[in-house]
PDB file of C-alpha atoms in Angstrom:
ATOM      1  CA  MET A   1     -14.672  23.010   9.180  1.00 71.00           C
ATOM      2  CA  LYS A   2     -13.023  20.737   6.651  1.00 72.00           C
ATOM      3  CA  LYS A   3     -11.846  17.348   7.895  1.00 77.00           C
ATOM      4  CA  ALA A   4      -8.090  16.777   7.529  1.00 84.00           C
ATOM      5  CA  LYS A   5      -7.208  14.171   4.915  1.00 91.00           C
ATOM      6  CA  LYS A   6      -5.355  11.024   5.852  1.00 96.00           C
ATOM      7  CA  PHE A   7      -2.909   9.494   3.405  1.00 97.00           C
ATOM      8  CA  ARG A   8      -2.514   5.750   3.763  1.00 98.00           C
ATOM      9  CA  VAL A   9       0.156   3.341   2.611  1.00 98.00           C
ATOM     10  CA  TYR A  10      -1.296  -0.156   2.478  1.00 98.00           C
ATOM     11  CA  VAL A  11      -0.644  -3.677   1.278  1.00 98.00           C
ATOM     12  CA  THR A  12      -3.166  -5.948  -0.404  1.00 98.00           C
ATOM     13  CA  TYR A  13      -2.547  -9.683  -0.057  1.00 98.00           C
ATOM     14  CA  PHE A  14      -3.678 -12.388  -2.460  1.00 98.00           C
ATOM     15  CA  PRO A  15      -4.458 -15.905  -1.164  1.00 97.00           C
ATOM     16  CA  ASP A  16      -1.340 -17.296  -2.890  1.00 96.00           C
ATOM     17  CA  GLY A  17       1.049 -14.976  -1.016  1.00 96.00           C
ATOM     18  CA  ARG A  18       1.464 -12.283  -3.665  1.00 97.00           C
ATOM     19  CA  TYR A  19       1.007  -8.711  -2.496  1.00 97.00           C
ATOM     20  CA  TYR A  20       0.555  -5.188  -3.822  1.00 97.00           C
ATOM     21  CA  ILE A  21       1.847  -2.073  -2.029  1.00 97.00           C
ATOM     22  CA  GLY A  22      -0.154   1.080  -2.594  1.00 97.00           C
ATOM     23  CA  PHE A  23      -1.057   4.586  -1.509  1.00 96.00           C
ATOM     24  CA  SER A  24      -4.555   5.979  -0.983  1.00 97.00           C
ATOM     25  CA  LEU A  25      -6.083   9.332  -0.175  1.00 96.00           C
ATOM     26  CA  LYS A  26      -9.637   7.961  -0.181  1.00 97.00           C
ATOM     27  CA  ASN A  27     -11.926   8.735   2.726  1.00 95.00           C
ATOM     28  CA  GLU A  28     -12.527   6.022   5.331  1.00 94.00           C
ATOM     29  CA  LYS A  29     -15.666   4.572   3.742  1.00 96.00           C
ATOM     30  CA  GLN A  30     -14.158   4.411   0.227  1.00 97.00           C
ATOM     31  CA  TYR A  31     -10.859   3.072   1.568  1.00 97.00           C
ATOM     32  CA  GLU A  32     -12.570   0.085   3.218  1.00 96.00           C
ATOM     33  CA  LYS A  33     -13.584  -1.226  -0.214  1.00 96.00           C
ATOM     34  CA  TYR A  34     -10.405  -0.214  -2.058  1.00 97.00           C
ATOM     35  CA  TYR A  35      -7.655  -2.773  -2.652  1.00 98.00           C
ATOM     36  CA  GLY A  36      -5.523  -1.049  -5.268  1.00 96.00           C
ATOM     37  CA  SER A  37      -5.393  -0.046  -8.895  1.00 92.00           C
ATOM     38  CA  SER A  38      -3.162  -2.708 -10.422  1.00 92.00           C
ATOM     39  CA  LYS A  39      -4.698  -4.863 -13.133  1.00 94.00           C
ATOM     40  CA  GLU A  40      -4.278  -7.985 -10.991  1.00 95.00           C
ATOM     41  CA  VAL A  41      -6.114  -6.389  -8.069  1.00 96.00           C
ATOM     42  CA  LEU A  42      -8.887  -4.946 -10.212  1.00 96.00           C
ATOM     43  CA  GLU A  43      -9.577  -8.290 -11.891  1.00 97.00           C
ATOM     44  CA  PHE A  44      -9.433 -10.377  -8.698  1.00 97.00           C
ATOM     45  CA  ASP A  45     -12.366 -11.404  -6.485  1.00 98.00           C
ATOM     46  CA  LYS A  46     -12.229  -8.798  -3.697  1.00 97.00           C
ATOM     47  CA  SER A  47     -13.760 -11.206  -1.176  1.00 97.00           C
ATOM     48  CA  LEU A  48     -10.526 -13.232  -1.356  1.00 97.00           C
ATOM     49  CA  LEU A  49      -8.174 -10.294  -0.757  1.00 98.00           C
ATOM     50  CA  GLN A  50      -6.837  -8.998   2.558  1.00 97.00           C
ATOM     51  CA  LYS A  51      -5.607  -5.459   3.117  1.00 98.00           C
ATOM     52  CA  ASP A  52      -3.401  -4.078   5.873  1.00 97.00           C
ATOM     53  CA  THR A  53      -2.740  -0.413   6.464  1.00 98.00           C
ATOM     54  CA  ILE A  54       1.007  -0.070   6.935  1.00 98.00           C
ATOM     55  CA  VAL A  55       1.101   3.584   7.988  1.00 98.00           C
ATOM     56  CA  ILE A  56      -1.049   6.736   7.872  1.00 98.00           C
ATOM     57  CA  PHE A  57       0.430  10.161   7.195  1.00 97.00           C
ATOM     58  CA  ASP A  58      -0.989  13.671   7.411  1.00 96.00           C
ATOM     59  CA  LYS A  59       1.127  14.699   4.421  1.00 95.00           C
ATOM     60  CA  LYS A  60       0.608  13.341   0.913  1.00 94.00           C
ATOM     61  CA  ASN A  61       4.287  13.592  -0.069  1.00 93.00           C
ATOM     62  CA  GLU A  62       5.357  11.518   2.919  1.00 95.00           C
ATOM     63  CA  ALA A  63       2.854   8.774   2.087  1.00 96.00           C
ATOM     64  CA  LYS A  64       3.934   8.704  -1.549  1.00 95.00           C
ATOM     65  CA  MET A  65       7.596   8.524  -0.544  1.00 94.00           C
ATOM     66  CA  GLN A  66       6.903   5.679   1.880  1.00 96.00           C
ATOM     67  CA  GLU A  67       4.996   3.791  -0.828  1.00 96.00           C
ATOM     68  CA  LEU A  68       7.918   4.200  -3.223  1.00 95.00           C
ATOM     69  CA  LEU A  69      10.489   3.068  -0.647  1.00 95.00           C
ATOM     70  CA  LEU A  70       8.526  -0.079   0.229  1.00 96.00           C
ATOM     71  CA  GLN A  71       7.960  -0.899  -3.435  1.00 95.00           C
ATOM     72  CA  TRP A  72      11.659  -0.372  -4.124  1.00 92.00           C
ATOM     73  CA  GLU A  73      12.784  -2.451  -1.122  1.00 93.00           C
ATOM     74  CA  ASN A  74      10.573  -5.339  -2.231  1.00 94.00           C
ATOM     75  CA  ARG A  75      11.204  -5.116  -5.994  1.00 92.00           C
ATOM     76  CA  PHE A  76      13.114  -8.425  -6.101  1.00 93.00           C
ATOM     77  CA  ASP A  77      10.527 -10.335  -4.078  1.00 95.00           C
ATOM     78  CA  PRO A  78       8.639 -12.513  -6.585  1.00 95.00           C
ATOM     79  CA  ASN A  79       5.501 -12.136  -4.444  1.00 96.00           C
ATOM     80  CA  CYS A  80       5.503  -8.341  -4.819  1.00 96.00           C
ATOM     81  CA  ILE A  81       3.430  -7.605  -7.922  1.00 96.00           C
ATOM     82  CA  ASN A  82       4.156  -3.863  -8.064  1.00 95.00           C
ATOM     83  CA  ASP A  83       5.510  -3.084 -11.502  1.00 91.00           C
ATOM     84  CA  MET A  84       4.833   0.656 -11.825  1.00 88.00           C
ATOM     85  CA  LEU A  85       6.791   3.141  -9.728  1.00 85.00           C
ATOM     86  CA  ASN A  86       5.138   6.528 -10.057  1.00 75.00           C
ATOM     87  CA  ILE A  87       6.884   9.333  -8.190  1.00 79.00           C
ATOM     88  CA  ARG A  88       7.033  13.077  -8.541  1.00 76.00           C
ATOM     89  CA  LEU A  89       7.616  14.887  -5.254  1.00 76.00           C
ATOM     90  CA  ARG A  90       9.029  18.147  -4.000  1.00 78.00           C
ATOM     91  CA  SER A  91      11.935  17.356  -1.717  1.00 78.00           C
ATOM     92  CA  LYS A  92      11.329  20.481   0.392  1.00 83.00           C
ATOM     93  CA  TYR A  93       8.161  18.826   1.725  1.00 84.00           C
ATOM     94  CA  LEU A  94      10.091  15.761   2.854  1.00 85.00           C
ATOM     95  CA  LYS A  95      12.598  17.352   5.201  1.00 85.00           C
ATOM     96  CA  ASP A  96      10.946  15.783   8.294  1.00 90.00           C
ATOM     97  CA  PHE A  97      10.063  12.473   6.646  1.00 90.00           C
ATOM     98  CA  ILE A  98      11.046   9.324   8.554  1.00 91.00           C
ATOM     99  CA  PRO A  99      10.290   6.031   6.776  1.00 91.00           C
ATOM    100  CA  VAL A 100       8.619   3.187   8.662  1.00 93.00           C
ATOM    101  CA  LYS A 101       9.985  -0.346   8.850  1.00 93.00           C
ATOM    102  CA  TRP A 102       7.732  -2.975   7.266  1.00 93.00           C
ATOM    103  CA  SER A 103       7.961  -6.434   5.764  1.00 93.00           C
ATOM    104  CA  PRO A 104       5.270  -8.621   4.188  1.00 92.00           C
ATOM    105  CA  ARG A 105       3.548 -11.295   6.223  1.00 88.00           C
ATOM    106  CA  ASP A 106       4.826 -14.825   5.945  1.00 83.00           C
ATOM    107  CA  ILE A 107       2.692 -17.079   3.714  1.00 71.00           C
ATOM    108  CA  ARG A 108       2.005 -19.364   6.714  1.00 70.00           C
ATOM    109  CA  GLN A 109       0.530 -16.405   8.617  1.00 67.00           C
ATOM    110  CA  MET A 110      -1.622 -15.572   5.635  1.00 65.00           C
ATOM    111  CA  GLU A 111      -3.048 -19.065   5.326  1.00 65.00           C
ATOM    112  CA  LEU A 112      -4.395 -18.726   8.855  1.00 63.00           C
ATOM    113  CA  GLY A 113      -6.190 -15.489   7.933  1.00 62.00           C
ATOM    114  CA  PHE A 114      -7.947 -16.633   4.762  1.00 58.00           C
ATOM    115  CA  HIS A 115     -11.344 -18.244   4.954  1.00 50.00           C
ATOM    116  CA  ASN A 116     -12.881 -20.431   2.278  1.00 44.00           C
TER     117      ASN A 116
END
């Protein structure tokens, strides 16, 4: 029996308060080590990054829509480094979609979570 895929929307935090919102369909083991595909994330020391899972969906289209909405809502935040919005979805698969509420952590909260 094939294991059902989980589609995650996540945020990766940098020590300086910047963050990247992403979507992943990686399995649990791969996801643990994955922080995103942006150039900034790929070139950064992964031991200094923090990642939070915002929400997990059973449907890929719902996860991709949630990622887009969060990126769009945070597009004017100078700490949000998302520059590429990549979306191509069939609306018929989103009839039951309900977006989650989310906001980035405060920089003061983040400073408490980072270890030198």
